[in-house]
């Protein structure tokens, strides 16, 4: 009998977008099931991981944190290297983060080529402070050629696992 871990498929997922859109929180939420308002990016690890099942196949998702490098436009090559899928993230309460999506998409394409991607519009719990509507988000996804748009709230634990299940499924279909 072959041990389970030998059958595992590992994938590296990168999460890009402007600072403060909720990237680190998303990783924490998915891998540890927690949400903290002032989680600091000082945990000193490159990634957190979680194993999920995709059609009876264990998939180990390694979620890489930019650790704040995006603030200085200084994301290293190492961060992108070998990425199998990508989350393009913005916040519905931050117009700049929305307008920066094409820049992030281009960077990922340049570094990683054509990998499965999803556009995530986070912080939908802040509906009252929203500065980006659904039509704009759908238009952005279309113009970027990103096939999937997911609205999430890491705070309320809305759709976070949907994001990673989708990427794992897309990746499995591509290999
Ligand atoms: P990053 O810079 O993109 O990694 O963003 P962080 O994960 O550090 O989050 C920035 C801030 O937004 C933190 O105070 C988080 O607690 C908060 N945050 C993250 N996700 C949500 C969300 O879905 N809703 C709300 N209201 N706040 C969030």
XYZ file of N, CA and C and ligand atoms in Angstrom:
553
model
N 0.850 -1.216 0.000
C 0.000 0.000 0.000
C 0.881 1.260 0.000
N 0.467 2.212 -0.805
C 1.242 3.456 -0.899
C 0.762 4.424 0.189
N 1.709 4.955 0.994
C 1.271 5.886 2.038
C 0.613 7.139 1.438
N -0.357 7.648 2.155
C -1.130 8.802 1.702
C -0.260 9.979 1.266
N 0.808 10.254 2.069
C 1.595 11.457 1.762
C 2.304 11.364 0.407
N 2.533 10.141 -0.069
C 3.176 9.986 -1.366
C 2.228 10.324 -2.510
N 0.963 10.295 -2.221
C -0.029 10.579 -3.251
C -0.410 12.055 -3.305
N 0.097 12.774 -2.310
C -0.249 14.185 -2.214
C 0.279 14.993 -3.387
N -0.499 15.959 -3.817
C -0.016 16.905 -4.808
C 0.191 18.224 -4.095
N 1.394 18.789 -4.244
C 1.687 20.050 -3.568
C 1.550 21.200 -4.544
N 0.992 22.289 -4.096
C 0.958 23.469 -4.954
C 1.273 24.744 -4.177
N 2.013 25.611 -4.838
C 2.367 26.906 -4.247
C 1.380 27.948 -4.751
N 0.804 28.674 -3.814
C -0.154 29.720 -4.175
C 0.394 31.064 -3.712
N 0.434 32.035 -4.620
C 0.854 33.376 -4.232
C -0.371 34.289 -4.176
N -0.319 35.225 -3.245
C -1.448 36.121 -3.019
C -0.926 37.544 -3.151
N -1.326 38.202 -4.240
C -0.808 39.542 -4.486
C -1.920 40.585 -4.458
N -1.510 41.812 -4.257
C -2.438 42.917 -4.168
C -1.828 43.969 -3.264
N -2.437 45.173 -3.258
C -1.897 46.246 -2.427
C -1.871 45.866 -0.944
N -1.106 46.618 -0.180
C -1.038 46.403 1.255
C -2.403 46.633 1.901
N -2.674 45.887 2.945
C -3.879 46.054 3.775
C -5.198 45.566 3.173
N -5.129 44.870 2.039
C -6.396 44.372 1.480
C -6.870 43.103 2.201
N -5.966 42.480 2.964
C -6.360 41.305 3.745
C -5.664 40.019 3.337
N -4.519 40.133 2.665
C -3.817 38.944 2.161
C -3.348 38.029 3.303
N -2.649 38.617 4.259
C -2.146 37.815 5.380
C -3.299 37.225 6.187
N -4.327 38.042 6.376
C -5.495 37.575 7.141
C -6.142 36.380 6.458
N -6.158 36.411 5.134
C -6.764 35.329 4.349
C -5.992 34.019 4.549
N -4.668 34.136 4.543
C -3.819 32.967 4.749
C -4.021 32.403 6.153
N -4.030 33.303 7.123
C -4.251 32.901 8.521
C -5.598 32.216 8.683
N -6.600 32.830 8.112
C -7.965 32.311 8.228
C -8.060 30.901 7.647
N -7.497 30.741 6.458
C -7.626 29.452 5.779
C -6.783 28.367 6.443
N -5.590 28.726 6.882
C -4.681 27.716 7.417
C -4.840 27.484 8.908
N -5.310 28.490 9.621
C -5.413 28.350 11.085
C -6.822 28.559 11.590
N -7.688 29.031 10.702
C -9.073 29.252 11.113
C -9.253 30.405 12.074
N -8.355 31.382 11.979
C -8.486 32.520 12.893
C -8.518 33.846 12.152
N -9.020 34.863 12.815
C -8.988 36.231 12.285
C -8.594 37.158 13.418
N -7.514 37.871 13.224
C -7.139 38.866 14.234
C -6.962 40.206 13.549
N -7.481 41.226 14.179
C -7.493 42.551 13.555
C -6.093 43.101 13.337
N -5.231 42.842 14.299
C -3.905 43.441 14.166
C -2.797 42.392 14.093
N -3.066 41.385 13.303
C -2.043 40.391 13.007
C -0.874 41.084 12.312
N 0.294 40.935 12.856
C 1.461 41.605 12.261
C 2.254 40.610 11.410
N 2.772 41.141 10.334
C 3.483 40.275 9.394
C 4.904 40.000 9.859
N 5.010 39.561 11.082
C 6.335 39.342 11.647
C 6.481 37.904 12.119
N 5.622 37.033 11.592
C 5.669 35.662 12.074
C 6.922 34.930 11.602
N 7.618 35.524 10.623
C 8.912 34.989 10.217
C 8.868 33.687 9.447
N 7.718 33.359 8.869
C 7.664 32.184 8.006
C 7.301 32.628 6.592
N 7.729 31.838 5.628
C 7.465 32.178 4.242
C 6.037 31.832 3.835
N 5.528 30.735 4.403
C 4.191 30.316 4.007
C 3.515 29.490 5.087
N 2.212 29.407 5.006
C 1.436 28.494 5.838
C 0.815 27.488 4.890
N 0.465 26.315 5.411
C -0.087 25.317 4.506
C -1.288 24.594 5.080
N -2.053 24.031 4.176
C -3.211 23.237 4.583
C -3.481 22.222 3.476
N -3.882 21.037 3.889
C -4.195 20.006 2.908
C -5.704 19.927 2.733
N -6.150 19.963 1.495
C -7.575 19.799 1.221
C -7.762 18.635 0.251
N -8.983 18.172 0.148
C -9.279 17.092 -0.782
C -9.944 17.665 -2.027
N -9.437 17.261 -3.189
C -10.078 17.616 -4.447
C -10.393 16.305 -5.161
N -11.650 15.939 -5.221
C -12.063 14.662 -5.819
C -11.216 13.496 -5.301
N -11.187 13.299 -4.001
C -10.445 12.210 -3.357
C -8.932 12.315 -3.463
N -8.461 13.434 -3.947
C -7.021 13.623 -4.087
C -6.546 14.648 -3.054
N -5.634 14.251 -2.150
C -5.120 15.262 -1.216
C -4.213 16.279 -1.917
N -4.489 17.533 -1.705
C -3.689 18.612 -2.293
C -3.156 19.485 -1.162
N -1.844 19.601 -1.126
C -1.209 20.446 -0.112
C -1.027 21.853 -0.676
N -1.770 22.785 -0.106
C -1.678 24.177 -0.548
C -0.664 24.903 0.314
N 0.341 25.460 -0.319
C 1.315 26.265 0.404
C 1.045 27.723 0.066
N 0.542 28.461 1.034
C 0.125 29.838 0.791
C 1.214 30.803 1.222
N 1.780 31.451 0.251
C 2.927 32.329 0.507
C 2.488 33.748 0.836
N 3.071 34.259 1.911
C 2.779 35.617 2.359
C 3.860 36.570 1.836
N 3.428 37.711 1.318
C 4.402 38.696 0.820
C 5.148 39.365 1.964
N 4.638 39.188 3.177
C 5.284 39.764 4.367
C 5.522 41.268 4.243
N 4.591 41.961 3.579
C 4.672 43.417 3.495
C 5.585 43.958 2.406
N 6.224 43.049 1.661
C 7.154 43.510 0.609
C 6.461 44.370 -0.441
N 5.135 44.134 -0.626
C 4.412 44.875 -1.653
C 4.384 46.376 -1.381
N 4.501 46.750 -0.105
C 4.457 48.166 0.260
C 5.588 48.951 -0.420
N 6.704 48.274 -0.652
C 7.857 48.941 -1.249
C 8.066 48.505 -2.690
N 7.048 47.845 -3.234
C 7.150 47.336 -4.588
C 8.396 46.464 -4.723
N 8.653 45.689 -3.694
C 9.919 44.943 -3.624
C 9.704 43.449 -3.454
N 8.670 42.927 -4.088
C 8.440 41.490 -3.987
C 9.546 40.770 -4.758
N 10.188 39.846 -4.080
C 11.345 39.191 -4.674
C 10.939 38.089 -5.651
N 11.874 37.760 -6.501
C 11.694 36.659 -7.447
C 11.336 35.368 -6.725
N 11.964 35.159 -5.571
C 11.734 33.950 -4.774
C 10.260 33.788 -4.440
N 9.624 34.909 -4.185
C 8.209 34.852 -3.831
C 7.391 34.206 -4.950
N 7.667 34.602 -6.185
C 6.891 34.115 -7.328
C 7.353 32.749 -7.843
N 8.601 32.413 -7.576
C 9.199 31.229 -8.207
C 8.419 29.945 -7.946
N 8.046 29.289 -9.030
C 7.372 28.005 -8.898
C 5.907 28.075 -8.498
N 5.335 29.279 -8.540
C 3.921 29.403 -8.151
C 3.034 28.645 -9.141
N 2.040 27.931 -8.607
C 1.125 27.147 -9.433
C -0.234 27.809 -9.594
N -0.524 28.792 -8.750
C -1.813 29.484 -8.812
C -1.681 30.805 -8.070
N -2.620 31.706 -8.357
C -2.502 33.045 -7.795
C -3.843 33.652 -7.415
N -3.842 34.343 -6.292
C -4.982 35.164 -5.883
C -4.611 36.621 -6.157
N -5.451 37.293 -6.952
C -5.302 38.733 -7.163
C -6.298 39.390 -6.223
N -5.806 40.080 -5.216
C -6.712 40.569 -4.177
C -6.829 42.088 -4.139
N -8.068 42.550 -3.882
C -8.306 43.962 -3.615
C -9.329 44.056 -2.494
N -9.553 45.277 -2.019
C -10.586 45.508 -1.003
C -11.660 46.387 -1.621
N -12.920 46.071 -1.351
C -14.009 46.885 -1.907
C -14.080 48.260 -1.249
N -13.312 48.427 -0.164
C -13.303 49.711 0.531
C -12.047 50.528 0.208
N -11.333 50.128 -0.844
C -10.061 50.783 -1.188
C -9.927 50.840 -2.710
N -10.270 52.011 -3.265
C -10.275 52.164 -4.718
C -8.904 51.910 -5.337
N -7.882 52.409 -4.671
C -6.534 52.226 -5.203
C -6.168 50.755 -5.368
N -6.597 49.966 -4.409
C -6.280 48.528 -4.476
C -6.978 47.891 -5.672
N -8.152 48.420 -6.005
C -8.891 47.951 -7.185
C -8.170 48.383 -8.465
N -7.773 49.646 -8.510
C -7.106 50.179 -9.708
C -5.726 49.559 -9.929
N -5.140 49.000 -8.876
C -3.803 48.398 -8.984
C -3.845 46.966 -9.520
N -5.038 46.404 -9.669
C -5.132 44.987 -10.087
C -4.419 44.673 -11.412
N -4.564 45.535 -12.450
C -3.844 45.221 -13.701
C -2.329 45.139 -13.508
N -1.808 46.027 -12.656
C -0.368 46.000 -12.369
C 0.024 44.658 -11.745
N -0.767 44.193 -10.788
C -0.448 42.929 -10.117
C -0.579 41.747 -11.073
N -1.613 41.784 -11.883
C -1.813 40.705 -12.860
C -0.603 40.614 -13.800
N -0.148 41.777 -14.282
C 0.996 41.792 -15.196
C 2.259 41.241 -14.552
N 2.473 41.607 -13.302
C 3.652 41.098 -12.593
C 3.613 39.577 -12.499
N 2.458 39.059 -12.133
C 2.334 37.608 -11.978
C 2.553 36.918 -13.323
N 1.945 37.460 -14.369
C 2.105 36.862 -15.702
C 3.567 36.861 -16.122
N 4.251 37.962 -15.836
C 5.653 38.074 -16.218
C 6.506 37.042 -15.466
N 6.235 36.871 -14.190
C 7.056 35.993 -13.352
C 6.642 34.525 -13.411
N 5.344 34.290 -13.605
C 4.832 32.914 -13.456
C 4.202 32.355 -14.722
N 4.002 33.198 -15.727
C 3.311 32.720 -16.928
C 1.825 32.578 -16.686
N 1.233 31.665 -17.442
C -0.222 31.511 -17.418
C -0.621 30.474 -16.376
N -0.873 30.913 -15.158
C -1.287 29.997 -14.082
C -2.734 30.317 -13.687
N -3.434 29.344 -13.072
C -4.798 29.640 -12.629
C -4.835 30.848 -11.685
N -5.806 31.720 -11.948
C -5.935 32.931 -11.129
C -7.382 33.157 -10.755
N -7.549 33.859 -9.637
C -8.880 34.268 -9.216
C -8.789 35.707 -8.715
N -9.800 36.497 -9.058
C -9.865 37.861 -8.531
C -10.708 37.826 -7.262
N -10.121 38.261 -6.158
C -10.841 38.259 -4.885
C -11.076 39.697 -4.423
N -12.354 40.033 -4.257
C -12.735 41.341 -3.728
C -13.079 41.131 -2.255
N -12.155 41.529 -1.390
C -12.310 41.238 0.043
C -12.980 42.397 0.791
N -13.307 42.129 2.026
C -13.925 43.080 2.964
C -15.354 43.437 2.586
N -16.098 42.473 2.039
C -17.493 42.774 1.679
C -18.369 43.055 2.913
N -17.845 42.749 4.100
C -18.573 43.143 5.324
C -18.616 44.658 5.487
N -17.685 45.361 4.795
C -17.667 46.824 4.863
C -18.518 47.438 3.747
N -19.670 46.865 3.502
C -20.539 47.294 2.415
C -20.797 48.807 2.435
N -20.982 49.341 3.626
C -21.287 50.784 3.753
C -20.138 51.671 3.294
N -18.932 51.125 3.376
C -17.755 51.912 2.968
C -17.284 51.543 1.571
N -18.107 50.783 0.859
C -17.707 50.295 -0.458
C -17.505 51.418 -1.475
N -16.398 51.328 -2.207
C -16.127 52.308 -3.262
C -15.974 51.618 -4.620
N -16.253 50.334 -4.654
C -16.191 49.563 -5.893
C -17.453 48.703 -5.986
N -18.223 48.860 -7.061
C -19.444 48.061 -7.143
C -19.230 46.782 -7.963
N -20.246 45.929 -7.950
C -20.141 44.621 -8.602
C -19.857 44.723 -10.087
N -20.504 45.699 -10.746
C -20.304 45.857 -12.190
C -18.847 46.185 -12.496
N -18.261 47.040 -11.679
C -16.848 47.398 -11.877
C -15.946 46.179 -11.674
N -16.260 45.385 -10.667
C -15.461 44.181 -10.386
C -15.570 43.180 -11.531
N -16.797 43.001 -12.012
C -16.980 42.070 -13.128
C -16.274 42.572 -14.380
N -16.348 43.886 -14.613
C -15.663 44.484 -15.763
C -14.161 44.292 -15.677
N -13.627 44.444 -14.464
C -12.183 44.271 -14.257
C -11.775 42.827 -14.534
N -12.522 41.887 -13.980
C -12.202 40.468 -14.185
C -12.196 40.152 -15.679
N -13.206 40.661 -16.378
C -13.311 40.426 -17.822
C -12.113 41.031 -18.552
N -11.796 42.281 -18.249
C -10.715 42.938 -18.994
C -9.355 42.322 -18.668
N -9.221 41.742 -17.493
C -7.956 41.069 -17.144
C -7.905 39.642 -17.685
N -9.045 39.147 -18.148
C -9.103 37.764 -18.605
C -9.024 36.769 -17.456
N -9.454 37.218 -16.264
C -9.491 36.314 -15.110
C -10.899 35.720 -15.047
N -11.000 34.378 -15.153
C -12.301 33.748 -15.333
C -13.191 33.732 -14.099
N -12.607 33.995 -12.924
C -13.404 33.852 -11.704
C -13.261 35.051 -10.776
N -14.410 35.560 -10.314
C -14.445 36.657 -9.341
C -15.128 36.142 -8.078
N -14.473 36.308 -6.934
C -15.072 35.879 -5.665
C -15.063 37.046 -4.687
N -16.235 37.348 -4.126
C -16.320 38.395 -3.106
C -16.220 37.728 -1.744
N -15.315 38.227 -0.928
C -15.055 37.559 0.354
C -15.046 38.516 1.527
N -15.212 37.959 2.694
C -14.927 38.678 3.936
C -14.129 37.733 4.812
N -12.868 38.046 4.979
C -12.049 37.221 5.862
C -12.561 37.392 7.289
N -13.006 38.592 7.580
C -13.526 38.884 8.928
C -14.707 37.984 9.266
N -15.662 37.899 8.360
C -16.869 37.088 8.615
C -16.718 35.640 8.145
N -15.539 35.280 7.685
C -15.272 33.945 7.152
C -16.228 33.600 6.004
N -16.360 34.551 5.093
C -17.228 34.354 3.943
C -16.387 34.084 2.690
N -16.551 32.913 2.115
C -15.928 32.563 0.827
C -14.412 32.393 0.813
N -13.791 32.340 1.975
C -12.332 32.184 1.969
C -11.941 30.800 1.444
N -12.593 29.765 1.933
C -12.233 28.428 1.447
C -12.652 28.243 -0.017
N -13.687 28.964 -0.446
C -14.114 28.913 -1.858
C -12.958 29.288 -2.789
N -12.212 30.298 -2.366
C -11.081 30.791 -3.168
C -10.061 29.680 -3.398
N -9.676 29.012 -2.304
C -8.598 28.037 -2.410
C -9.070 26.707 -3.009
N -10.318 26.372 -2.741
C -10.877 25.186 -3.403
C -10.915 25.382 -4.918
N -11.314 26.574 -5.322
C -11.379 26.880 -6.752
C -9.990 26.759 -7.402
N -8.989 27.350 -6.750
C -7.638 27.320 -7.330
C -7.076 25.898 -7.380
N -7.331 25.129 -6.337
C -6.836 23.747 -6.311
C -7.494 22.940 -7.430
N -8.785 23.150 -7.608
C -9.506 22.451 -8.664
C -8.981 22.849 -10.054
N -8.789 24.152 -10.257
C -8.272 24.637 -11.546
C -6.890 24.057 -11.825
N -6.061 24.039 -10.786
C -4.713 23.510 -10.958
C -4.759 22.030 -11.310
N -5.586 21.270 -10.601
C -5.709 19.833 -10.856
C -6.170 19.557 -12.283
N -7.026 20.441 -12.786
C -7.503 20.256 -14.155
C -6.434 20.604 -15.179
N -5.457 21.431 -14.758
C -4.442 21.891 -15.711
C -3.243 20.948 -15.793
N -3.148 19.985 -14.844
C -1.971 19.100 -14.888
C -2.305 17.713 -15.415
P -2.353 42.601 3.862
O -1.451 43.793 4.021
O -2.983 42.574 2.501
O -1.697 41.306 4.219
O -3.587 42.820 4.846
P -3.811 42.255 6.328
O -4.185 40.834 6.287
O -2.655 42.647 7.181
O -5.106 43.065 6.739
C -5.101 44.487 6.855
C -6.198 44.894 7.836
O -7.491 44.594 7.290
C -6.117 44.157 9.171
O -6.454 45.058 10.207
C -7.182 43.071 9.030
O -7.703 42.686 10.283
C -8.219 43.770 8.183
N -9.048 42.846 7.377
C -8.657 41.769 6.662
N -9.701 41.178 6.059
C -10.791 41.890 6.407
C -12.201 41.765 6.094
O -12.667 40.877 5.371
N -13.024 42.730 6.632
C -12.569 43.723 7.438
N -13.467 44.588 7.909
N -11.266 43.857 7.755
C -10.389 42.954 7.241
